[in-house]
């Protein structure tokens, strides 16, 4: 793979082995193209750790710690000890200090949709704002935005999950052989089937296969 570091960036190599490399981007911008196995590269930031899943992406970190990743090919995983998300090609996500990675959305989503996702992610202590933001997300979501809705499922109450699943079913029908209740219950096979129904690939099997062998 290739990592291009743009001017005015501060980056440090933490560890390197034959098949595993770990870096720290304190601030600035890098562009990465990887054709190695998933999890060959990890990039730490002040807000979260990024793992490549065989992909191309741009990562920008502001001096205050806010990080934004934009994926142009494949998938990346953005995580903290308490939260991890996967981001497909064409989408981006923001990570904030003390909050971690936010919910991914496609870069061509509407301004209103993106603003609602941001409100939902950044108002953990304000239930009214989060409820309003979730309703706006559901009202303005396109079929393509099902990625965002699927990611939200494990962040909300069972009642809100039912709202999300009802909207998902209108955008991308439930996968054959699975029920709303199974999706609401976050059954792994049902969720994996829903990811497959989006026809953008499913990174979950990569994560399960490769992370067990992850050593730095």
PDB file of C-alpha atoms in Angstrom:
ATOM      1  CA  UNK A   1       0.000   0.000   0.000  1.00  0.00           C
ATOM      2  CA  UNK A   2       0.865   3.663  -0.228  1.00  0.00           C
ATOM      3  CA  UNK A   3       0.385   6.410   2.372  1.00  0.00           C
ATOM      4  CA  UNK A   4       0.722   9.976   1.072  1.00  0.00           C
ATOM      5  CA  UNK A   5       1.218  12.557   3.817  1.00  0.00           C
ATOM      6  CA  UNK A   6       0.170  16.078   2.878  1.00  0.00           C
ATOM      7  CA  UNK A   7       2.063  19.203   3.979  1.00  0.00           C
ATOM      8  CA  UNK A   8       1.460  20.620   7.470  1.00  0.00           C
ATOM      9  CA  UNK A   9       0.758  17.170   8.890  1.00  0.00           C
ATOM     10  CA  UNK A  10       2.313  15.468  11.904  1.00  0.00           C
ATOM     11  CA  UNK A  11       2.491  11.705  11.686  1.00  0.00           C
ATOM     12  CA  UNK A  12       4.454   9.117  13.666  1.00  0.00           C
ATOM     13  CA  UNK A  13       5.193   5.446  13.052  1.00  0.00           C
ATOM     14  CA  UNK A  14       4.235   3.491  16.185  1.00  0.00           C
ATOM     15  CA  UNK A  15       4.952  -0.084  15.122  1.00  0.00           C
ATOM     16  CA  UNK A  16       5.781  -1.948  11.949  1.00  0.00           C
ATOM     17  CA  UNK A  17       6.035  -5.622  11.115  1.00  0.00           C
ATOM     18  CA  UNK A  18       5.995  -7.625   7.921  1.00  0.00           C
ATOM     19  CA  UNK A  19       2.202  -7.635   7.681  1.00  0.00           C
ATOM     20  CA  UNK A  20       1.063  -5.100  10.289  1.00  0.00           C
ATOM     21  CA  UNK A  21       1.738  -1.378  10.494  1.00  0.00           C
ATOM     22  CA  UNK A  22       0.427   1.154  13.028  1.00  0.00           C
ATOM     23  CA  UNK A  23       0.716   4.936  12.730  1.00  0.00           C
ATOM     24  CA  UNK A  24      -0.439   8.011  14.622  1.00  0.00           C
ATOM     25  CA  UNK A  25      -1.828  11.030  12.779  1.00  0.00           C
ATOM     26  CA  UNK A  26      -1.783  13.869  15.301  1.00  0.00           C
ATOM     27  CA  UNK A  27      -3.074  16.403  12.777  1.00  0.00           C
ATOM     28  CA  UNK A  28      -3.110  16.975   9.042  1.00  0.00           C
ATOM     29  CA  UNK A  29      -4.183  14.848   6.093  1.00  0.00           C
ATOM     30  CA  UNK A  30      -3.175  11.513   4.620  1.00  0.00           C
ATOM     31  CA  UNK A  31      -4.374   9.669   1.522  1.00  0.00           C
ATOM     32  CA  UNK A  32      -4.095   5.873   1.604  1.00  0.00           C
ATOM     33  CA  UNK A  33      -4.389   3.186  -1.075  1.00  0.00           C
ATOM     34  CA  UNK A  34      -4.206  -0.379   0.267  1.00  0.00           C
ATOM     35  CA  UNK A  35      -4.300  -3.672  -1.602  1.00  0.00           C
ATOM     36  CA  UNK A  36      -3.013  -5.723   1.351  1.00  0.00           C
ATOM     37  CA  UNK A  37      -5.207  -7.992   3.513  1.00  0.00           C
ATOM     38  CA  UNK A  38      -7.693  -6.259   5.850  1.00  0.00           C
ATOM     39  CA  UNK A  39      -6.233  -4.753   9.039  1.00  0.00           C
ATOM     40  CA  UNK A  40      -2.724  -4.478   7.598  1.00  0.00           C
ATOM     41  CA  UNK A  41      -2.766  -0.781   8.523  1.00  0.00           C
ATOM     42  CA  UNK A  42      -4.038   0.981  11.629  1.00  0.00           C
ATOM     43  CA  UNK A  43      -4.008   4.756  12.020  1.00  0.00           C
ATOM     44  CA  UNK A  44      -4.525   6.240  15.459  1.00  0.00           C
ATOM     45  CA  UNK A  45      -6.066   9.702  15.816  1.00  0.00           C
ATOM     46  CA  UNK A  46      -6.944  11.744  18.925  1.00  0.00           C
ATOM     47  CA  UNK A  47     -10.580  10.601  18.595  1.00  0.00           C
ATOM     48  CA  UNK A  48     -10.544   7.025  17.263  1.00  0.00           C
ATOM     49  CA  UNK A  49      -8.448   4.351  15.557  1.00  0.00           C
ATOM     50  CA  UNK A  50      -8.935   3.658  11.867  1.00  0.00           C
ATOM     51  CA  UNK A  51      -8.376   0.186  10.400  1.00  0.00           C
ATOM     52  CA  UNK A  52      -8.209  -0.405   6.672  1.00  0.00           C
ATOM     53  CA  UNK A  53     -10.260  -3.244   5.248  1.00  0.00           C
ATOM     54  CA  UNK A  54      -8.521  -3.276   1.883  1.00  0.00           C
ATOM     55  CA  UNK A  55      -9.405   0.151   0.581  1.00  0.00           C
ATOM     56  CA  UNK A  56      -8.591   3.700  -0.388  1.00  0.00           C
ATOM     57  CA  UNK A  57      -9.419   6.622   1.852  1.00  0.00           C
ATOM     58  CA  UNK A  58      -8.517  10.134   2.935  1.00  0.00           C
ATOM     59  CA  UNK A  59      -8.190  10.960   6.622  1.00  0.00           C
ATOM     60  CA  UNK A  60      -8.062  14.532   7.909  1.00  0.00           C
ATOM     61  CA  UNK A  61      -7.451  15.422  11.554  1.00  0.00           C
ATOM     62  CA  UNK A  62      -7.803  18.954  12.868  1.00  0.00           C
ATOM     63  CA  UNK A  63      -5.502  20.229  15.605  1.00  0.00           C
ATOM     64  CA  UNK A  64      -8.422  20.096  18.035  1.00  0.00           C
ATOM     65  CA  UNK A  65      -8.714  16.345  17.461  1.00  0.00           C
ATOM     66  CA  UNK A  66     -11.739  16.187  15.155  1.00  0.00           C
ATOM     67  CA  UNK A  67     -11.160  13.568  12.475  1.00  0.00           C
ATOM     68  CA  UNK A  68     -12.953  12.982   9.177  1.00  0.00           C
ATOM     69  CA  UNK A  69     -12.482   9.922   6.995  1.00  0.00           C
ATOM     70  CA  UNK A  70     -13.742   9.736   3.421  1.00  0.00           C
ATOM     71  CA  UNK A  71     -13.665   6.303   1.782  1.00  0.00           C
ATOM     72  CA  UNK A  72     -13.203   6.064  -1.974  1.00  0.00           C
ATOM     73  CA  UNK A  73     -12.821   2.286  -2.322  1.00  0.00           C
ATOM     74  CA  UNK A  74     -13.596  -0.746  -0.160  1.00  0.00           C
ATOM     75  CA  UNK A  75     -14.309  -0.216   3.547  1.00  0.00           C
ATOM     76  CA  UNK A  76     -12.665   1.135   6.674  1.00  0.00           C
ATOM     77  CA  UNK A  77     -13.439   0.549  10.326  1.00  0.00           C
ATOM     78  CA  UNK A  78     -13.352   3.469  12.772  1.00  0.00           C
ATOM     79  CA  UNK A  79     -13.376   2.509  16.445  1.00  0.00           C
ATOM     80  CA  UNK A  80     -12.855   3.261  20.115  1.00  0.00           C
ATOM     81  CA  UNK A  81     -13.072   0.706  22.951  1.00  0.00           C
ATOM     82  CA  UNK A  82     -16.786   1.436  23.306  1.00  0.00           C
ATOM     83  CA  UNK A  83     -17.873   1.919  19.691  1.00  0.00           C
ATOM     84  CA  UNK A  84     -16.949   0.820  16.210  1.00  0.00           C
ATOM     85  CA  UNK A  85     -18.441   1.577  12.825  1.00  0.00           C
ATOM     86  CA  UNK A  86     -17.745   0.451   9.270  1.00  0.00           C
ATOM     87  CA  UNK A  87     -17.766   2.918   6.392  1.00  0.00           C
ATOM     88  CA  UNK A  88     -18.252   1.892   2.753  1.00  0.00           C
ATOM     89  CA  UNK A  89     -16.898   3.504  -0.392  1.00  0.00           C
ATOM     90  CA  UNK A  90     -18.552   6.841  -1.138  1.00  0.00           C
ATOM     91  CA  UNK A  91     -19.308   7.517   2.506  1.00  0.00           C
ATOM     92  CA  UNK A  92     -17.610   9.421   5.293  1.00  0.00           C
ATOM     93  CA  UNK A  93     -17.730   9.708   9.060  1.00  0.00           C
ATOM     94  CA  UNK A  94     -16.550  12.173  11.678  1.00  0.00           C
ATOM     95  CA  UNK A  95     -14.838  11.257  14.956  1.00  0.00           C
ATOM     96  CA  UNK A  96     -14.806  13.686  17.870  1.00  0.00           C
ATOM     97  CA  UNK A  97     -12.729  13.717  21.083  1.00  0.00           C
ATOM     98  CA  UNK A  98     -14.592  12.152  24.029  1.00  0.00           C
ATOM     99  CA  UNK A  99     -17.358  10.971  21.651  1.00  0.00           C
ATOM    100  CA  UNK A 100     -15.564   8.758  19.160  1.00  0.00           C
ATOM    101  CA  UNK A 101     -16.648   7.842  15.630  1.00  0.00           C
ATOM    102  CA  UNK A 102     -19.957   9.151  14.388  1.00  0.00           C
ATOM    103  CA  UNK A 103     -22.535   7.515  12.156  1.00  0.00           C
ATOM    104  CA  UNK A 104     -21.451   7.189   8.499  1.00  0.00           C
ATOM    105  CA  UNK A 105     -23.359   8.860   5.689  1.00  0.00           C
ATOM    106  CA  UNK A 106     -22.852   9.118   1.948  1.00  0.00           C
ATOM    107  CA  UNK A 107     -21.190  12.318   0.835  1.00  0.00           C
ATOM    108  CA  UNK A 108     -23.995  12.998  -1.651  1.00  0.00           C
ATOM    109  CA  UNK A 109     -26.657  12.926   1.088  1.00  0.00           C
ATOM    110  CA  UNK A 110     -28.733  16.060   1.537  1.00  0.00           C
ATOM    111  CA  UNK A 111     -27.528  18.857   3.789  1.00  0.00           C
ATOM    112  CA  UNK A 112     -30.523  18.301   6.065  1.00  0.00           C
ATOM    113  CA  UNK A 113     -29.758  14.600   6.379  1.00  0.00           C
ATOM    114  CA  UNK A 114     -26.104  15.212   7.272  1.00  0.00           C
ATOM    115  CA  UNK A 115     -27.068  17.881   9.815  1.00  0.00           C
ATOM    116  CA  UNK A 116     -29.524  15.508  11.476  1.00  0.00           C
ATOM    117  CA  UNK A 117     -26.886  12.772  11.713  1.00  0.00           C
ATOM    118  CA  UNK A 118     -24.509  15.254  13.333  1.00  0.00           C
ATOM    119  CA  UNK A 119     -27.172  16.364  15.816  1.00  0.00           C
ATOM    120  CA  UNK A 120     -27.922  12.759  16.720  1.00  0.00           C
ATOM    121  CA  UNK A 121     -24.242  11.926  17.256  1.00  0.00           C
ATOM    122  CA  UNK A 122     -23.301  15.008  19.271  1.00  0.00           C
ATOM    123  CA  UNK A 123     -26.235  15.396  21.682  1.00  0.00           C
ATOM    124  CA  UNK A 124     -25.963  12.291  23.833  1.00  0.00           C
ATOM    125  CA  UNK A 125     -27.232  14.176  26.890  1.00  0.00           C
ATOM    126  CA  UNK A 126     -30.214  15.791  25.175  1.00  0.00           C
ATOM    127  CA  UNK A 127     -32.885  13.201  24.432  1.00  0.00           C
ATOM    128  CA  UNK A 128     -35.204  15.744  22.823  1.00  0.00           C
ATOM    129  CA  UNK A 129     -32.580  16.767  20.256  1.00  0.00           C
ATOM    130  CA  UNK A 130     -31.676  13.152  19.505  1.00  0.00           C
ATOM    131  CA  UNK A 131     -35.330  12.158  19.077  1.00  0.00           C
ATOM    132  CA  UNK A 132     -35.950  15.083  16.732  1.00  0.00           C
ATOM    133  CA  UNK A 133     -32.779  14.304  14.792  1.00  0.00           C
ATOM    134  CA  UNK A 134     -33.745  10.648  14.403  1.00  0.00           C
ATOM    135  CA  UNK A 135     -37.159  11.591  13.047  1.00  0.00           C
ATOM    136  CA  UNK A 136     -35.532  13.942  10.559  1.00  0.00           C
ATOM    137  CA  UNK A 137     -33.080  11.230   9.490  1.00  0.00           C
ATOM    138  CA  UNK A 138     -35.942   8.826   8.828  1.00  0.00           C
ATOM    139  CA  UNK A 139     -38.020  11.455   6.993  1.00  0.00           C
ATOM    140  CA  UNK A 140     -35.198  12.509   4.653  1.00  0.00           C
ATOM    141  CA  UNK A 141     -33.465   9.149   4.085  1.00  0.00           C
ATOM    142  CA  UNK A 142     -33.121   7.792   0.551  1.00  0.00           C
ATOM    143  CA  UNK A 143     -32.691   4.122  -0.324  1.00  0.00           C
ATOM    144  CA  UNK A 144     -28.946   4.748  -0.503  1.00  0.00           C
ATOM    145  CA  UNK A 145     -29.023   6.038   3.083  1.00  0.00           C
ATOM    146  CA  UNK A 146     -29.981   2.608   4.411  1.00  0.00           C
ATOM    147  CA  UNK A 147     -26.303   2.269   5.407  1.00  0.00           C
ATOM    148  CA  UNK A 148     -26.817   5.051   7.934  1.00  0.00           C
ATOM    149  CA  UNK A 149     -30.059   3.563   9.235  1.00  0.00           C
ATOM    150  CA  UNK A 150     -28.544   0.110   9.699  1.00  0.00           C
ATOM    151  CA  UNK A 151     -25.661   1.645  11.644  1.00  0.00           C
ATOM    152  CA  UNK A 152     -28.093   3.458  13.930  1.00  0.00           C
ATOM    153  CA  UNK A 153     -29.925   0.301  14.992  1.00  0.00           C
ATOM    154  CA  UNK A 154     -27.635  -0.553  17.894  1.00  0.00           C
ATOM    155  CA  UNK A 155     -27.618   3.004  19.217  1.00  0.00           C
ATOM    156  CA  UNK A 156     -31.306   3.407  19.993  1.00  0.00           C
ATOM    157  CA  UNK A 157     -34.081   1.921  22.103  1.00  0.00           C
ATOM    158  CA  UNK A 158     -36.138  -1.083  20.903  1.00  0.00           C
ATOM    159  CA  UNK A 159     -39.061   1.254  20.168  1.00  0.00           C
ATOM    160  CA  UNK A 160     -36.858   3.487  18.027  1.00  0.00           C
ATOM    161  CA  UNK A 161     -35.424   0.411  16.335  1.00  0.00           C
ATOM    162  CA  UNK A 162     -38.914  -0.478  15.177  1.00  0.00           C
ATOM    163  CA  UNK A 163     -39.257   3.005  13.686  1.00  0.00           C
ATOM    164  CA  UNK A 164     -35.967   2.576  11.865  1.00  0.00           C
ATOM    165  CA  UNK A 165     -36.844  -0.914  10.609  1.00  0.00           C
ATOM    166  CA  UNK A 166     -40.232   0.307   9.350  1.00  0.00           C
ATOM    167  CA  UNK A 167     -38.460   3.005   7.333  1.00  0.00           C
ATOM    168  CA  UNK A 168     -35.756   0.596   6.171  1.00  0.00           C
ATOM    169  CA  UNK A 169     -38.372  -1.814   4.889  1.00  0.00           C
ATOM    170  CA  UNK A 170     -39.772   0.932   2.657  1.00  0.00           C
ATOM    171  CA  UNK A 171     -36.342   1.864   1.328  1.00  0.00           C
ATOM    172  CA  UNK A 172     -34.827  -1.629   1.046  1.00  0.00           C
ATOM    173  CA  UNK A 173     -37.249  -4.505   1.698  1.00  0.00           C
ATOM    174  CA  UNK A 174     -36.475  -6.873   4.542  1.00  0.00           C
ATOM    175  CA  UNK A 175     -34.262  -9.768   3.384  1.00  0.00           C
ATOM    176  CA  UNK A 176     -36.201 -12.894   2.552  1.00  0.00           C
ATOM    177  CA  UNK A 177     -36.573 -15.316   5.433  1.00  0.00           C
ATOM    178  CA  UNK A 178     -36.179 -12.710   8.190  1.00  0.00           C
ATOM    179  CA  UNK A 179     -38.715 -10.765  10.231  1.00  0.00           C
ATOM    180  CA  UNK A 180     -38.898  -7.296  11.719  1.00  0.00           C
ATOM    181  CA  UNK A 181     -38.620  -8.774  15.204  1.00  0.00           C
ATOM    182  CA  UNK A 182     -35.319 -10.453  14.321  1.00  0.00           C
ATOM    183  CA  UNK A 183     -33.887  -7.185  13.021  1.00  0.00           C
ATOM    184  CA  UNK A 184     -35.143  -5.273  16.067  1.00  0.00           C
ATOM    185  CA  UNK A 185     -33.558  -7.926  18.303  1.00  0.00           C
ATOM    186  CA  UNK A 186     -30.240  -7.293  16.474  1.00  0.00           C
ATOM    187  CA  UNK A 187     -29.821 -10.943  15.538  1.00  0.00           C
ATOM    188  CA  UNK A 188     -26.459 -11.251  13.823  1.00  0.00           C
ATOM    189  CA  UNK A 189     -27.563 -13.386  10.870  1.00  0.00           C
ATOM    190  CA  UNK A 190     -30.532 -11.108  10.190  1.00  0.00           C
ATOM    191  CA  UNK A 191     -28.382  -7.963  10.255  1.00  0.00           C
ATOM    192  CA  UNK A 192     -25.768  -9.563   8.011  1.00  0.00           C
ATOM    193  CA  UNK A 193     -28.522 -10.477   5.558  1.00  0.00           C
ATOM    194  CA  UNK A 194     -29.702  -6.873   5.552  1.00  0.00           C
ATOM    195  CA  UNK A 195     -26.196  -5.620   4.784  1.00  0.00           C
ATOM    196  CA  UNK A 196     -26.077  -8.095   1.903  1.00  0.00           C
ATOM    197  CA  UNK A 197     -29.414  -6.774   0.659  1.00  0.00           C
ATOM    198  CA  UNK A 198     -27.797  -3.364   0.107  1.00  0.00           C
ATOM    199  CA  UNK A 199     -25.540  -4.933  -2.569  1.00  0.00           C
ATOM    200  CA  UNK A 200     -22.470  -3.034  -1.413  1.00  0.00           C
ATOM    201  CA  UNK A 201     -20.703  -6.021   0.135  1.00  0.00           C
ATOM    202  CA  UNK A 202     -20.590  -7.021   3.772  1.00  0.00           C
ATOM    203  CA  UNK A 203     -17.444  -6.218   5.774  1.00  0.00           C
ATOM    204  CA  UNK A 204     -18.588  -8.144   8.839  1.00  0.00           C
ATOM    205  CA  UNK A 205     -17.053 -11.420   7.703  1.00  0.00           C
ATOM    206  CA  UNK A 206     -13.752  -9.642   7.068  1.00  0.00           C
ATOM    207  CA  UNK A 207     -13.783  -8.166  10.558  1.00  0.00           C
ATOM    208  CA  UNK A 208     -14.527 -11.532  12.168  1.00  0.00           C
ATOM    209  CA  UNK A 209     -11.922 -13.377  10.122  1.00  0.00           C
ATOM    210  CA  UNK A 210      -9.014 -10.976  10.361  1.00  0.00           C
ATOM    211  CA  UNK A 211      -9.285  -9.319  13.764  1.00  0.00           C
ATOM    212  CA  UNK A 212      -8.578 -12.560  15.607  1.00  0.00           C
ATOM    213  CA  UNK A 213      -5.126 -12.563  14.054  1.00  0.00           C
ATOM    214  CA  UNK A 214      -4.485  -8.866  14.665  1.00  0.00           C
ATOM    215  CA  UNK A 215      -1.125  -8.451  16.424  1.00  0.00           C
ATOM    216  CA  UNK A 216       1.088  -5.362  16.575  1.00  0.00           C
TER     217      UNK A 216
END
